[in-house]
Coordinates of C-alpha atoms and ligand atoms in Angstrom, one line a residue:
M30 CA 2.2 22.4 -8.0
S31 CA -1.3 22.2 -9.3
T32 CA -3.0 25.9 -10.3
T33 CA -5.9 25.4 -8.6
D34 CA -5.5 23.4 -5.3
P35 CA -1.9 22.2 -3.6
F36 CA -4.6 19.0 -2.2
R37 CA -5.6 18.0 -5.9
V38 CA -3.3 15.0 -8.2
D39 CA -4.8 16.5 -11.5
G40 CA -3.1 15.7 -14.2
K41 CA -0.9 12.4 -12.3
V42 CA -1.2 8.8 -13.1
A43 CA -0.8 6.4 -10.2
L44 CA -0.1 2.5 -10.4
V45 CA -2.1 1.0 -7.3
T46 CA -1.0 -2.6 -6.1
G47 CA -3.6 -4.5 -4.7
A48 CA -6.3 -1.8 -6.5
A49 CA -9.5 -4.2 -7.1
R50 CA -10.8 -4.7 -4.3
G51 CA -10.3 -3.0 -0.2
I52 CA -8.2 0.4 0.4
G53 CA -5.5 -0.3 -2.6
A54 CA -10.0 -0.2 -5.0
E55 CA -10.6 3.7 -2.8
T56 CA -6.9 5.1 -3.2
A57 CA -7.6 4.1 -7.0
E58 CA -11.5 5.7 -6.4
Q59 CA -9.4 9.2 -3.9
L60 CA -6.8 9.0 -6.5
I61 CA -9.5 9.7 -10.0
A62 CA -11.4 11.6 -7.6
G63 CA -8.4 14.1 -7.6
G64 CA -8.0 14.7 -11.1
A65 CA -4.8 11.9 -12.1
R66 CA -5.5 8.8 -14.5
V67 CA -5.2 5.1 -12.3
L68 CA -3.3 2.0 -13.6
I69 CA -5.5 -1.0 -11.3
T70 CA -3.5 -3.5 -11.0
D71 CA -4.2 -7.1 -8.9
L72 CA -4.3 -10.7 -8.7
L73 CA -8.1 -11.1 -9.3
V74 CA -8.3 -9.9 -13.1
D75 CA -12.0 -10.2 -13.1
E76 CA -12.7 -7.9 -10.0
G77 CA -10.1 -5.6 -11.1
Q78 CA -11.6 -5.4 -14.4
A79 CA -14.8 -4.8 -13.1
L80 CA -13.3 -1.9 -11.7
A81 CA -12.4 -0.1 -13.6
A82 CA -14.5 -0.2 -15.8
K83 CA -16.0 1.9 -13.1
F84 CA -13.9 5.1 -14.2
G85 CA -13.7 5.1 -17.7
A86 CA -10.4 6.6 -19.2
A87 CA -9.6 7.5 -16.0
A88 CA -8.8 3.7 -15.0
S89 CA -7.1 1.0 -16.3
F90 CA -6.5 -2.9 -14.9
F91 CA -3.3 -5.0 -15.6
R92 CA -2.7 -8.1 -13.7
L93 CA 0.8 -7.9 -11.5
D94 CA 1.7 -9.9 -9.6
V95 CA 4.4 -7.5 -6.7
T96 CA 6.1 -11.0 -6.2
Q97 CA 7.2 -11.3 -9.4
E98 CA 9.8 -9.3 -10.8
A99 CA 9.2 -9.3 -14.6
D100 CA 5.2 -8.4 -13.7
W101 CA 6.6 -5.5 -12.4
Q102 CA 8.8 -4.8 -15.7
A103 CA 5.5 -5.1 -17.6
A104 CA 3.1 -3.8 -15.7
T105 CA 5.6 -0.4 -15.4
A106 CA 5.7 -0.5 -19.1
E107 CA 2.2 -0.2 -19.0
A108 CA 0.9 2.5 -17.1
I109 CA 3.3 4.4 -20.1
A110 CA 2.1 2.8 -22.7
R111 CA -1.5 3.6 -21.7
F112 CA -1.0 7.2 -20.2
G113 CA 1.7 8.9 -21.4
R114 CA 3.7 9.0 -17.6
L115 CA 4.6 7.5 -14.1
D116 CA 3.9 10.0 -11.1
L117 CA 3.0 8.2 -7.9
V118 CA 3.5 3.9 -7.4
V119 CA 1.2 3.3 -4.2
N120 CA 3.0 -0.6 -3.2
N121 CA -0.5 -1.2 -0.9
A122 CA -0.9 -4.9 -2.3
G123 CA -0.9 -7.6 1.1
L124 CA -1.4 -10.5 2.4
E125 CA -1.8 -11.0 6.6
L126 CA -0.9 -14.6 7.6
A127 CA -1.5 -15.2 11.5
G128 CA 0.0 -17.4 14.0
F129 CA 2.4 -18.1 17.4
F130 CA 6.0 -18.2 17.0
A131 CA 5.8 -21.6 17.8
D132 CA 3.6 -22.5 15.4
M133 CA 4.1 -20.8 12.8
S134 CA 5.8 -22.6 9.5
V135 CA 8.6 -21.3 7.7
D136 CA 6.9 -21.5 4.5
D137 CA 3.7 -19.6 5.7
Y138 CA 6.3 -17.3 7.7
R139 CA 8.7 -16.6 3.5
R140 CA 5.3 -16.5 2.1
Q141 CA 4.2 -13.5 4.3
M142 CA 7.7 -11.5 3.8
E143 CA 7.6 -12.4 0.1
V144 CA 4.3 -11.0 -0.4
N145 CA 4.4 -8.0 2.4
G146 CA 8.0 -7.5 2.1
T147 CA 10.2 -8.6 -1.3
S148 CA 7.2 -7.2 -3.6
V149 CA 7.4 -3.4 -2.0
F150 CA 10.9 -4.0 -2.8
L151 CA 10.5 -4.9 -5.8
G152 CA 8.0 -1.9 -6.4
I153 CA 10.1 0.7 -5.0
K154 CA 12.8 -0.7 -7.9
H155 CA 10.7 -0.3 -10.0
A156 CA 8.9 2.8 -9.7
I157 CA 12.6 3.7 -9.4
R158 CA 14.2 3.1 -12.8
T159 CA 10.8 3.9 -14.3
M160 CA 10.4 7.7 -12.2
R161 CA 14.1 9.0 -12.3
P162 CA 15.2 11.3 -14.2
G163 CA 16.4 8.3 -17.5
G164 CA 14.1 6.3 -16.5
T165 CA 11.2 5.7 -19.1
A166 CA 8.9 8.3 -17.0
G167 CA 11.4 10.2 -16.0
R168 CA 10.9 13.4 -14.4
G169 CA 10.9 12.5 -10.7
G170 CA 7.7 11.4 -8.7
V171 CA 6.7 9.8 -5.3
I172 CA 6.4 6.5 -4.0
V173 CA 4.4 5.1 -1.3
N174 CA 3.8 2.4 1.0
L175 CA 1.7 0.0 2.9
S176 CA 2.8 -0.5 6.4
S177 CA 0.9 -0.7 8.8
A178 CA 0.5 0.2 13.3
A179 CA 2.0 -3.6 13.2
G180 CA 4.9 -2.4 11.8
I181 CA 5.0 -0.2 14.8
K182 CA 3.8 -1.7 17.6
G183 CA 4.2 -5.5 17.9
V184 CA 1.2 -7.9 18.4
A185 CA 0.5 -11.6 19.6
G186 CA -0.5 -13.2 17.3
L187 CA 0.7 -11.5 14.1
G188 CA 4.9 -11.6 14.6
A189 CA 5.7 -12.4 10.9
Y190 CA 2.9 -9.8 9.3
C191 CA 4.7 -7.6 11.7
A192 CA 8.0 -8.7 10.8
S193 CA 7.3 -8.1 7.1
K194 CA 5.8 -4.7 8.4
G195 CA 8.9 -3.3 9.6
A196 CA 10.7 -4.2 7.1
V197 CA 8.3 -1.8 4.6
R198 CA 8.9 1.0 7.5
L199 CA 12.4 0.6 7.1
M200 CA 12.8 -0.1 3.7
T201 CA 10.9 3.4 3.4
K202 CA 12.8 5.6 5.3
A203 CA 16.7 3.7 3.2
A204 CA 14.9 4.2 -0.1
A205 CA 13.4 8.5 0.5
N206 CA 17.7 8.8 1.3
E207 CA 19.1 7.4 -1.7
C208 CA 15.9 9.0 -3.8
A209 CA 17.1 12.3 -2.2
R210 CA 20.9 11.9 -2.4
L211 CA 20.9 10.3 -5.6
H212 CA 19.0 14.1 -7.2
Y213 CA 15.9 11.9 -7.8
G214 CA 13.1 13.8 -7.4
I215 CA 11.2 11.0 -5.5
R216 CA 10.0 11.2 -2.2
V217 CA 8.6 8.3 -0.9
N218 CA 6.4 7.5 2.3
S219 CA 4.6 4.6 4.1
V220 CA 1.3 4.6 6.3
H221 CA 0.3 2.6 8.9
P222 CA -3.0 1.7 8.9
G223 CA -5.2 0.7 12.0
L224 CA -7.6 -2.4 11.7
I225 CA -10.2 -1.6 8.7
K226 CA -12.9 -3.9 7.9
T227 CA -12.3 -4.8 4.7
E228 CA -11.1 -8.2 3.9
M229 CA -7.5 -8.8 5.7
G230 CA -9.0 -7.1 8.4
V231 CA -12.2 -9.8 9.5
K232 CA -9.4 -12.2 8.3
T233 CA -7.3 -10.9 11.3
L234 CA -10.4 -10.9 13.3
R235 CA -10.9 -14.5 12.8
D236 CA -7.9 -15.6 12.7
F237 CA -8.2 -14.2 17.0
V238 CA -10.4 -16.3 17.4
K239 CA -9.1 -19.4 15.7
L240 CA -5.5 -18.4 17.1
G241 CA -7.8 -18.8 21.2
I242 CA -7.3 -14.5 22.1
V243 CA -10.9 -13.3 22.4
P244 CA -13.9 -16.1 22.1
D245 CA -15.5 -15.1 18.7
E246 CA -15.4 -12.4 16.5
A247 CA -17.7 -9.8 18.3
A248 CA -15.8 -9.3 21.3
A249 CA -12.9 -9.7 19.0
E250 CA -14.2 -6.1 17.0
A251 CA -15.3 -5.2 20.8
A252 CA -11.0 -5.5 22.1
F253 CA -9.8 -3.7 18.8
E254 CA -12.8 -0.7 18.8
A255 CA -11.5 -0.6 22.2
G256 CA -7.5 -0.7 21.3
H257 CA -8.9 3.0 19.1
L258 CA -9.2 5.3 20.5
L259 CA -11.5 6.7 17.7
G260 CA -13.5 3.2 16.6
L261 CA -12.2 1.2 13.8
G262 CA -11.1 2.8 10.3
R263 CA -12.5 2.7 6.6
P264 CA -10.6 1.9 3.6
I265 CA -11.5 6.6 2.8
D266 CA -9.8 7.0 5.4
I267 CA -6.6 5.5 4.0
A268 CA -6.9 6.6 0.6
L269 CA -7.2 10.4 2.4
A270 CA -3.6 10.4 3.0
I271 CA -2.4 8.5 0.5
R272 CA -3.3 10.8 -1.7
Y273 CA -1.8 14.0 0.6
L274 CA 1.4 12.4 0.3
A275 CA 0.9 11.7 -4.1
S276 CA 0.2 15.9 -3.8
D277 CA 1.9 18.8 -4.2
A278 CA 0.9 19.6 -0.7
A279 CA 3.0 17.1 0.7
Q280 CA 6.5 18.6 -1.1
W281 CA 8.1 17.9 1.5
I282 CA 8.0 15.5 3.0
T283 CA 9.8 12.1 2.4
G284 CA 11.0 9.2 5.4
M285 CA 8.0 9.9 6.6
E286 CA 6.0 7.2 8.7
M287 CA 2.5 7.7 8.7
V288 CA 0.4 7.1 10.8
V289 CA -3.4 7.0 10.2
D290 CA -4.9 4.5 12.7
G291 CA -7.8 6.6 15.0
G292 CA -4.8 6.4 17.8
Y293 CA -4.2 2.8 18.4
T294 CA -0.6 3.1 18.9
A295 CA -0.8 5.6 20.8
A296 CA -3.1 4.0 23.2
Ligands
NAD145 N1 -7.3 -3.7 6.8 C1 -6.5 -3.9 7.5 O1 -6.6 -3.4 8.4 C2 -4.8 -3.0 7.2 C3 -4.6 -2.3 8.5 C4 -3.0 -2.0 7.9 C5 -2.4 -2.2 6.8 N2 -3.0 -3.0 6.2 C6 -2.8 -3.7 4.6 O2 -3.2 -2.3 3.9 C7 -3.0 -2.9 2.5 C8 -4.5 -3.7 2.1 O3 -5.1 -4.0 2.9 P1 -6.8 -4.6 2.6 O4 -6.8 -4.1 3.9 O5 -7.0 -3.5 1.6 O6 -7.0 -5.8 1.9 P2 -6.8 -6.8 1.0 O7 -6.7 -8.5 1.6 O8 -8.7 -6.4 1.3 O9 -6.8 -6.5 -0.5 C9 -5.5 -6.5 -0.8 C10 -5.2 -7.4 -2.1 O10 -4.2 -7.1 -2.1 C11 -4.1 -8.4 -3.4 N3 -3.0 -9.2 -3.1 C12 -2.6 -9.7 -2.9 N4 -1.6 -10.4 -3.1 C13 -1.1 -10.0 -4.3 C14 0.4 -10.4 -5.1 N5 0.8 -12.1 -4.8 N6 0.1 -9.2 -5.9 C15 -1.3 -9.0 -6.2 N7 -2.4 -8.2 -5.9 C16 -2.1 -8.9 -4.5 C17 -5.1 -9.4 -3.1 O11 -6.0 -9.9 -4.0 C18 -6.4 -7.8 -2.8 O12 -7.0 -7.5 -3.7 C19 -1.9 -4.4 2.4 O13 -0.7 -4.3 2.6 C20 -1.9 -4.7 4.3 O14 -1.3 -5.2 4.7 C21 -4.5 -3.4 6.5

């Protein structure tokens, strides 16, 4: 445990996916503020490199398409080559494809499940292989998976997205069981944000207009505001929850779904 403050993450090394912008970028920033070094990964090379440059020696960028297993092998190897260890993998990258069941193509459904579901399977697989005893990092660690409030509560117009995030929720609990029972020293938890106005959050508001659920973007935002007891959240609300789960303060927490949604699922 950290000698100073168990809520800090001093000395730890993290790999964060989808970290060029949005919740992932804020997570990288808060992990670094807490004393960690971060491998920022994304498909967006220019944005990711520019973000990593802001943090100097505490960060580095690596292009990782989370749906590609070879990229996972290369990225976990890069974390160790660059920083000498790996303690935390945040499976944050994601995509939101809206549509009613009656209208959505099976190709879009499969794409949604691949980018949000298969990606997390691959992330868990390679995090375990790297961090478990005998792995190239080998000292155990933490996996945090981004699910959603929509992985708990069904949302009209987001059927495929809900299915993908529900998969992440239970994959997390299965992995937590497996890691504990096989004595890997790896904790696995999921985080469930409510609506955050990142690029994805704004797309969701616009999709609800396109689907005819609300007349315009202002009405969409008002409806979501009303549905969240504390109003809409900010990326930092999620990033600090992730940092907590990564810290030694959470050392007795595994298999948990951490709902950070301003009361959306409680309303
Ligand atoms: N914003 C919200 O309201 C909200 C709510 C609940 C859950 N979430 C979840 O939080 C996570 C982050 O969302 P965000 O709002 O920051 O979204 P965002 O769209 O702003 O950022 C997502 C990032 O993932 C990257 N990405 C997409 N596909 C990828 C791939 N195949 N490989 C690597 N990177 C890829 C994108 O380039 C982007 O940088 C997602 O998993 C999302 O589903 C978001």
